[in-house]
Short mmCIF file of C-alpha atoms in Angstrom, two decimals:
data_model
loop_
_atom_site.label_atom_id
_atom_site.label_comp_id
_atom_site.label_asym_id
_atom_site.label_seq_id
_atom_site.Cartn_x
_atom_site.Cartn_y
_atom_site.Cartn_z
CA MET D 10 55.83 74.89 88.58
CA ALA D 11 55.14 77.18 85.63
CA PHE D 12 58.25 78.96 84.40
CA ASN D 13 58.31 82.44 82.90
CA ASN D 14 60.57 82.12 79.88
CA LYS D 15 61.97 85.58 80.56
CA ASP D 16 63.49 84.12 83.74
CA ILE D 17 65.56 81.64 81.72
CA SER D 18 68.86 82.16 79.93
CA VAL D 19 70.15 79.53 77.52
CA ILE D 20 73.89 79.14 76.95
CA LEU D 21 74.95 77.34 73.79
CA GLN D 22 78.64 76.61 74.28
CA GLY D 23 81.23 75.26 71.87
CA ALA D 24 82.33 75.39 68.27
CA ILE D 25 79.91 76.73 65.65
CA ASN D 26 78.41 74.15 63.32
CA PRO D 27 77.03 76.12 60.33
CA GLN D 28 74.34 73.51 59.66
CA ILE D 29 73.27 72.78 63.24
CA THR D 30 73.91 75.79 65.51
CA PRO D 31 71.48 78.18 63.71
CA LYS D 32 68.79 75.47 63.94
CA ALA D 33 69.56 75.04 67.64
CA ILE D 34 69.07 78.77 68.25
CA LYS D 35 65.86 78.86 66.21
CA ALA D 36 64.49 75.89 68.15
CA ILE D 37 65.14 77.60 71.49
CA LYS D 38 63.44 80.80 70.35
CA THR D 39 60.43 78.76 69.21
CA ILE D 40 60.19 76.52 72.27
CA LEU D 41 61.19 79.12 74.89
CA PRO D 42 60.02 82.46 73.43
CA GLY D 43 61.35 85.28 75.54
CA ALA D 44 64.32 83.36 76.92
CA PHE D 45 67.71 85.07 76.64
CA VAL D 46 69.91 83.14 74.19
CA ILE D 47 73.69 83.29 74.65
CA VAL D 48 76.25 81.70 72.34
CA SER D 49 79.70 81.28 73.87
CA THR D 50 82.24 80.35 71.22
CA TRP D 51 85.79 80.96 69.98
CA LYS D 52 87.49 83.66 67.91
CA SER D 53 88.36 81.13 65.23
CA GLU D 54 84.70 80.26 64.56
CA SER D 55 82.43 81.62 61.83
CA TYR D 56 79.99 83.37 64.14
CA ASP D 57 78.67 85.92 61.63
CA ILE D 58 75.80 83.50 60.85
CA ILE D 59 74.63 83.44 64.48
CA ASN D 60 71.43 85.26 65.45
CA CYS D 61 71.31 85.28 69.28
CA ASP D 62 70.73 87.79 72.07
CA LYS D 63 74.34 87.78 73.23
CA LEU D 64 77.46 86.49 71.49
CA VAL D 65 80.44 85.79 73.75
CA ILE D 66 83.73 85.33 71.91
CA SER D 67 86.80 84.02 73.71
CA GLU D 68 90.29 82.78 73.01
CA PRO D 69 90.14 78.98 73.34
CA PRO D 70 92.36 77.20 75.87
CA GLU D 71 94.74 74.64 74.41
CA SER D 72 93.50 71.10 73.72
CA ILE D 73 95.89 68.31 74.74
CA PRO D 74 96.08 64.77 73.25
CA VAL D 75 94.68 62.25 75.75
CA HIS D 76 95.42 58.93 74.03
CA ASN D 77 98.81 57.48 73.29
CA ASN D 78 97.62 55.84 70.07
CA HIS D 79 95.21 58.51 68.79
CA LYS D 80 96.80 61.92 68.48
CA SER D 81 93.59 63.37 67.03
CA SER D 82 91.73 62.70 70.31
CA THR D 83 92.17 65.77 72.49
CA ASN D 84 90.98 66.87 75.90
CA ASN D 85 88.51 69.75 75.57
CA THR D 86 87.74 69.92 79.30
CA ASN D 87 89.20 73.41 79.72
CA ARG D 88 87.41 74.66 76.61
CA MET D 89 84.07 73.46 77.94
CA ILE D 90 84.66 74.92 81.42
CA TYR D 91 86.04 78.24 80.20
CA GLY D 92 83.37 78.65 77.52
CA VAL D 93 80.55 78.12 80.03
CA GLN D 94 82.23 80.39 82.59
CA GLN D 95 82.36 83.21 80.03
CA GLY D 96 78.73 82.64 79.10
CA LEU D 97 77.61 82.64 82.73
CA LYS D 98 79.17 86.07 83.23
CA VAL D 99 76.42 87.66 81.14
CA VAL D 100 73.51 85.72 82.67
CA SER D 101 71.18 87.87 84.77
CA THR D 102 68.13 85.58 84.96
CA PRO D 103 67.24 83.29 87.90
CA TYR D 104 67.52 80.12 85.78
CA VAL D 105 69.98 78.95 83.18
CA LEU D 106 70.03 76.10 80.66
CA LYS D 107 73.46 75.04 79.40
CA LEU D 108 73.59 73.17 76.07
CA ARG D 109 76.17 72.27 73.47
CA THR D 110 76.09 74.22 70.21
CA ASP D 111 75.19 71.02 68.31
CA ILE D 112 72.12 70.09 70.40
CA ILE D 113 68.67 70.94 69.01
CA LEU D 114 66.09 71.11 71.80
CA GLN D 115 62.69 69.65 70.84
CA ASP D 116 60.40 70.71 73.70
CA THR D 117 60.27 71.73 77.37
CA GLU D 118 59.13 68.37 78.76
CA PHE D 119 62.20 68.31 81.06
CA LEU D 120 60.89 71.29 83.05
CA ARG D 121 58.05 69.14 84.43
CA TYR D 122 60.59 67.35 86.62
CA TRP D 123 62.00 70.46 88.28
CA GLU D 124 60.04 69.96 91.51
CA ALA D 125 59.21 66.27 91.12
CA TYR D 126 61.70 64.96 93.72
CA PRO D 127 61.99 67.41 96.61
CA THR D 128 63.49 65.24 99.36
CA ARG D 129 67.19 65.75 99.98
CA ILE D 130 69.76 64.97 102.65
CA GLU D 131 71.41 68.20 103.77
CA LYS D 132 74.75 66.52 104.49
CA TYR D 133 75.22 65.75 100.78
CA GLN D 134 73.85 68.96 99.30
CA LEU D 135 76.14 71.15 97.24
CA PHE D 136 73.46 73.09 95.37
CA GLN D 137 70.44 75.02 96.63
CA HIS D 138 68.24 72.98 94.27
CA ARG D 139 68.94 69.87 92.23
CA ILE D 140 70.21 70.46 88.69
CA LEU D 141 68.51 68.67 85.80
CA ASN D 142 71.04 66.56 83.90
CA TYR D 143 71.09 64.24 80.87
CA TYR D 144 71.71 60.49 80.94
CA LEU D 145 74.11 59.89 78.05
CA PHE D 146 77.72 59.96 79.26
CA ALA D 147 76.52 59.85 82.87
CA PRO D 148 77.60 56.23 83.45
CA GLN D 149 77.05 54.08 86.51
CA PHE D 150 79.82 51.74 85.40
CA SER D 151 82.11 50.72 82.57
CA TYR D 152 82.28 47.17 81.30
CA LEU D 153 85.68 45.53 80.86
CA GLN D 154 87.06 42.01 80.92
CA GLY D 155 83.62 40.63 81.78
CA ARG D 156 83.34 42.88 84.83
CA LYS D 157 81.51 46.06 85.74
CA ILE D 158 83.83 48.82 86.92
CA PRO D 159 82.02 51.59 88.89
CA THR D 160 82.36 55.08 87.42
CA LEU D 161 82.38 57.79 90.09
CA PHE D 162 81.41 61.48 90.19
CA HIS D 163 80.45 61.49 86.52
CA PRO D 164 77.37 63.55 85.47
CA SER D 165 76.84 64.25 81.79
CA ASP D 166 78.27 67.56 80.55
CA TRP D 167 75.83 67.83 77.63
CA MET D 168 73.07 69.71 79.44
CA PHE D 169 72.41 71.35 82.77
CA PHE D 170 69.29 73.23 83.86
CA GLY D 171 69.08 74.85 87.25
CA LEU D 172 69.27 77.96 89.35
CA THR D 173 71.88 80.27 87.90
CA SER D 174 73.60 80.44 91.27
CA ASP D 175 73.88 76.64 91.34
CA VAL D 176 75.20 76.29 87.78
CA LYS D 177 77.73 79.03 88.57
CA LYS D 178 78.79 77.08 91.65
CA LEU D 179 79.28 73.98 89.49
CA PHE D 180 81.53 75.87 87.07
CA ASP D 181 83.30 78.03 89.66
CA ILE D 182 86.44 75.91 89.43
CA PRO D 183 89.99 76.38 88.13
CA LEU D 184 90.95 75.11 84.71
CA GLN D 185 92.81 71.81 84.59
CA PRO D 186 96.61 72.13 84.99
CA GLU D 187 97.86 71.29 81.52
CA PRO D 188 99.44 69.26 80.04
CA LEU D 189 99.79 67.55 83.44
CA TYR D 190 96.19 66.30 83.79
CA SER D 191 95.64 65.32 80.16
CA ARG D 192 98.96 63.41 80.12
CA TRP D 193 98.82 62.21 83.72
CA TRP D 194 99.61 58.54 83.17
CA VAL D 195 102.66 59.34 81.08
CA LYS D 196 104.49 60.31 84.27
CA HIS D 197 102.56 58.25 86.83
CA ASN D 198 102.31 54.49 87.21
CA LYS D 199 98.97 52.70 87.33
CA ARG D 200 98.70 50.34 90.29
CA PRO D 201 98.56 46.65 89.35
CA GLU D 202 95.38 45.96 91.33
CA GLN D 203 93.40 48.52 89.34
CA ILE D 204 91.39 47.55 86.26
CA ASP D 205 91.73 50.28 83.69
CA CYS D 206 88.41 50.86 81.93
CA TRP D 207 90.08 53.32 79.51
CA PRO D 208 93.41 51.56 78.83
CA GLU D 209 94.46 53.83 75.96
CA ALA D 210 93.72 57.04 77.85
CA VAL D 211 96.41 58.95 79.70
CA PHE D 212 94.22 61.62 81.32
CA ARG D 213 93.78 61.82 85.09
CA TYR D 214 90.01 62.36 85.05
CA ALA D 215 87.28 62.20 82.44
CA PRO D 216 86.13 65.79 81.69
CA GLU D 217 82.85 65.33 83.57
CA GLN D 218 84.68 63.91 86.59
CA TYR D 219 87.09 66.82 86.75
CA LEU D 220 84.19 69.29 86.54
CA PHE D 221 82.08 67.75 89.30
CA TYR D 222 84.86 66.58 91.60
CA SER D 223 86.46 70.05 91.47
CA ALA D 224 83.11 71.57 92.43
CA ILE D 225 82.48 69.25 95.41
CA LYS D 226 85.94 68.67 96.89
CA ASN D 227 85.89 71.84 99.01
CA LYS D 228 82.73 70.63 100.79
CA PHE D 229 83.93 67.02 100.86
CA PRO D 230 87.68 67.36 101.41
CA ASN D 231 88.11 63.79 102.61
CA ILE D 232 87.05 62.12 99.35
CA GLY D 233 90.59 62.03 98.03
CA PHE D 234 89.58 61.06 94.48
CA GLU D 235 93.05 60.61 93.00
CA SER D 236 92.08 59.65 89.44
CA TYR D 237 89.33 57.95 87.44
CA MET D 238 90.70 54.60 88.62
CA ASP D 239 90.55 55.54 92.31
CA ILE D 240 87.59 53.31 93.13
CA SER D 241 86.41 51.74 96.38
CA ARG D 242 83.08 50.67 97.86
CA GLU D 243 83.13 53.65 100.20
CA LYS D 244 83.78 56.15 97.40
CA GLU D 245 81.18 54.54 95.16
CA SER D 246 78.55 54.90 97.89
CA LEU D 247 79.54 58.53 98.48
CA SER D 248 79.44 59.25 94.75
CA LYS D 249 75.91 57.85 94.45
CA GLN D 250 74.69 59.80 97.48
CA ILE D 251 76.13 63.09 96.24
CA MET D 252 74.80 62.53 92.72
CA ALA D 253 71.33 61.60 94.00
CA ASN D 254 71.14 64.71 96.17
CA ASN D 255 72.40 67.22 93.60
CA PHE D 256 71.08 66.08 90.21
CA ILE D 257 67.92 64.75 88.59
CA ILE D 258 69.00 62.57 85.69
CA LEU D 259 66.52 62.45 82.83
CA ASP D 260 66.75 60.19 79.80
CA TYR D 261 65.45 60.45 76.23
CA ARG D 262 61.84 60.00 77.41
CA GLN D 263 61.93 63.26 79.38
CA TRP D 264 64.59 65.36 77.64
CA HIS D 265 63.88 65.38 73.91
CA ILE D 266 66.73 66.53 71.70
CA LYS D 267 68.34 66.00 68.33
CA MET D 268 72.10 65.73 68.08
CA PRO D 269 73.45 64.48 64.74
CA LYS D 270 76.84 63.53 66.16
CA TYR D 271 75.30 61.01 68.58
CA GLN D 272 71.84 60.51 67.06
CA ALA D 273 72.34 56.74 66.92
CA LEU D 274 72.61 56.69 70.74
CA ILE D 275 69.66 58.96 71.47
CA GLY D 276 66.58 56.84 72.05
CA THR D 277 68.60 53.99 73.55
CA ILE D 278 69.98 53.25 76.99
CA PRO D 279 73.56 52.14 76.30
CA TYR D 280 74.87 49.57 78.74
CA GLY D 281 76.02 51.23 81.95
CA GLN D 282 74.38 54.64 81.44
CA THR D 283 72.20 56.11 84.19
CA SER D 284 68.63 56.13 82.93
CA HIS D 285 65.95 58.05 84.81
CA SER D 286 64.73 54.73 86.22
CA VAL D 287 68.17 53.94 87.61
CA TRP D 288 68.43 57.43 89.11
CA LEU D 289 65.05 56.90 90.80
CA GLU D 290 66.47 53.82 92.52
CA SER D 291 69.28 55.97 93.95
CA TYR D 292 66.78 58.65 94.95
CA LYS D 293 64.74 56.09 96.88
CA LYS D 294 67.77 54.50 98.51
CA TYR D 295 69.69 57.64 99.45
CA CYS D 296 67.06 60.39 99.76
CA ASP D 297 63.52 59.14 100.32
CA ILE D 298 63.06 55.52 101.39
CA CYS D 299 59.27 56.04 101.39
CA PHE D 300 59.25 56.99 97.71
CA LYS D 301 57.41 54.48 95.53
CA ILE D 302 58.99 53.96 92.14
CA PRO D 303 56.20 53.82 89.52
CA TRP D 304 55.69 50.36 88.07
CA LYS D 305 56.31 51.74 84.58
CA GLU D 306 59.79 52.82 85.65
CA LYS D 307 60.48 49.43 87.22
CA LEU D 308 59.43 47.77 83.99
CA PHE D 309 61.59 50.17 81.97
CA THR D 310 64.61 49.30 84.12
CA CYS D 311 64.12 45.63 83.30
CA LEU D 312 63.55 46.17 79.60
CA SER D 313 65.99 48.96 78.80
CA PHE D 314 69.05 46.74 79.05
CA ASN D 315 67.34 43.76 77.42
CA ILE D 316 64.52 44.08 74.89
CA LEU D 317 65.42 47.60 73.72
CA GLU D 318 69.02 46.58 73.18
CA ILE D 319 68.00 43.34 71.45
CA LEU D 320 65.94 45.29 68.92
CA LYS D 321 69.00 47.38 68.05
CA THR D 322 71.47 44.51 68.03
CA LYS D 323 73.01 43.02 64.93
CA ARG D 324 71.44 39.79 63.77
CA LEU D 325 74.51 37.74 64.65
CA GLU D 326 74.17 38.75 68.29
CA LEU D 327 70.57 37.62 68.65
CA GLU D 328 71.56 34.06 69.59
CA LYS D 329 73.47 35.42 72.59
CA LYS D 330 70.94 38.02 73.76
CA PHE D 331 67.62 36.46 72.82
CA VAL D 332 67.63 32.71 72.18
CA LEU D 333 70.25 32.12 74.84
CA ASN D 334 68.14 33.84 77.49
CA LEU D 335 64.75 32.46 76.52
CA PHE D 336 65.57 28.88 75.53
CA PRO D 337 68.91 27.98 77.11
CA MET D 338 68.48 24.18 77.19
CA LEU D 339 67.23 23.94 73.59
CA TYR D 340 70.01 26.23 72.48
CA LYS D 341 72.64 24.16 74.26
CA ILE D 342 71.40 20.98 72.50
CA HIS D 343 71.38 22.82 69.19
CA ILE D 344 74.99 24.02 69.35
CA LYS D 345 76.25 20.64 70.58
CA ARG D 346 74.77 19.03 67.49
CA LYS D 347 75.81 21.78 65.10
CA TYR D 348 79.44 22.00 66.23
CA SER D 349 80.05 18.39 67.24
CA ASN D 350 82.87 18.13 64.69
CA GLU D 351 84.32 21.58 65.42
CA PRO D 352 85.66 21.49 69.00
CA ASP D 353 87.03 25.06 68.97
CA LYS D 354 83.74 26.59 67.88
CA LEU D 355 81.83 24.36 70.27
CA LYS D 356 84.00 25.55 73.17
CA ARG D 357 83.42 29.19 72.27
CA LYS D 358 79.66 28.71 72.01
CA MET D 359 79.49 26.78 75.27
CA SER D 360 81.36 29.59 77.02
CA LEU D 361 78.18 31.66 76.66
CA PHE D 362 76.67 29.51 79.42
CA ALA D 363 79.47 30.26 81.86
CA LYS D 364 78.33 31.87 85.11
CA PRO D 365 78.83 35.63 85.09
CA LYS D 366 81.50 37.13 87.28
CA LYS D 367 80.79 39.47 90.19
CA GLN D 368 78.51 42.37 89.40
CA TYR D 369 81.14 44.90 90.36
CA VAL D 370 84.84 44.67 90.97
CA TYR D 371 86.93 46.90 93.23
CA PRO D 372 90.70 47.17 93.72
CA GLU D 373 90.43 45.45 97.12
CA ASP D 374 88.82 42.43 95.41
CA ILE D 375 91.76 42.11 93.04
CA ILE D 376 94.25 42.35 95.90
CA ASN D 377 92.38 39.61 97.79
CA GLU D 378 92.28 37.41 94.69
CA LYS D 379 96.05 37.69 94.31
CA ILE D 380 96.59 36.87 98.00
CA LEU D 381 94.41 33.76 97.74
CA LYS D 382 96.30 32.58 94.65
CA LYS D 383 99.55 32.79 96.57
#
């Protein structure tokens, strides 16, 4: 589908970065000439340097500390939601692209995927059309204590492109009750069978989870997603089905951006993040079982968590990720000889050969483990 740029509004939301935000606006005007550029920011910002079509200035909601040990880490969920809501009020075009004010768009490659995956299951549809979404901070799971902990209802909040009516539906939610949600675990007890993938956090939901769960819970009132640790096989399956039917997740190969704050991550697939290849697996499983995943995407799935990570890994880690996987027997002989007189080091090195634990762990597994031990 060929888009008319005049049908697209772009909302840049957040604090103004004097070095980055003007470049972000210039890039949009170059890449999408004719698009309506909106900057939604705060009264405290230096917005006199901004050259956009519409400047929306609001009073920022309060940010609440979300870690017990890091007072500087605050929850900006309400700022993100409110800022986008205010920007959406002035959108009159059929399509809207939501970005952060520190993201510099490089091209419009992502638009090629707008109609690439048409099959959907009506039961799980929230939006009229799927929304294009980014892969960083859209995790499938978190990794803790040698186990993968599923992460539910968690799209990325960096970028959204879709029908304006759909993006409005996504953001048509109340602000978080504060400080209750940001300080949730100060007054509530975590259940012993739950593995906490964010042990220092005291918030109820990650910002992206609050956004999406608030948008879908009216249509799916029986989910009962109590907090980010409220995980079960049933809820994980529902989360994947809803995500597959309402988003198209694109990675750095399809959505080209610059973002100085996270530039080291862009161009990689951090462990646990939902690459486009991984999303295609969900699309095939939950939406279109006849869909054939291209062999290049299958290959990328295999390599993205292996070779690409190895190339970016510190030298000291190569023995674990490279030699260990390719030449396990030779490596085992080598470390037995090298550390024969150092039993502690030998034990640590030999632990690398231990069989991995279950791929995923759920609260019911932990309960069963405790029952068996008794």
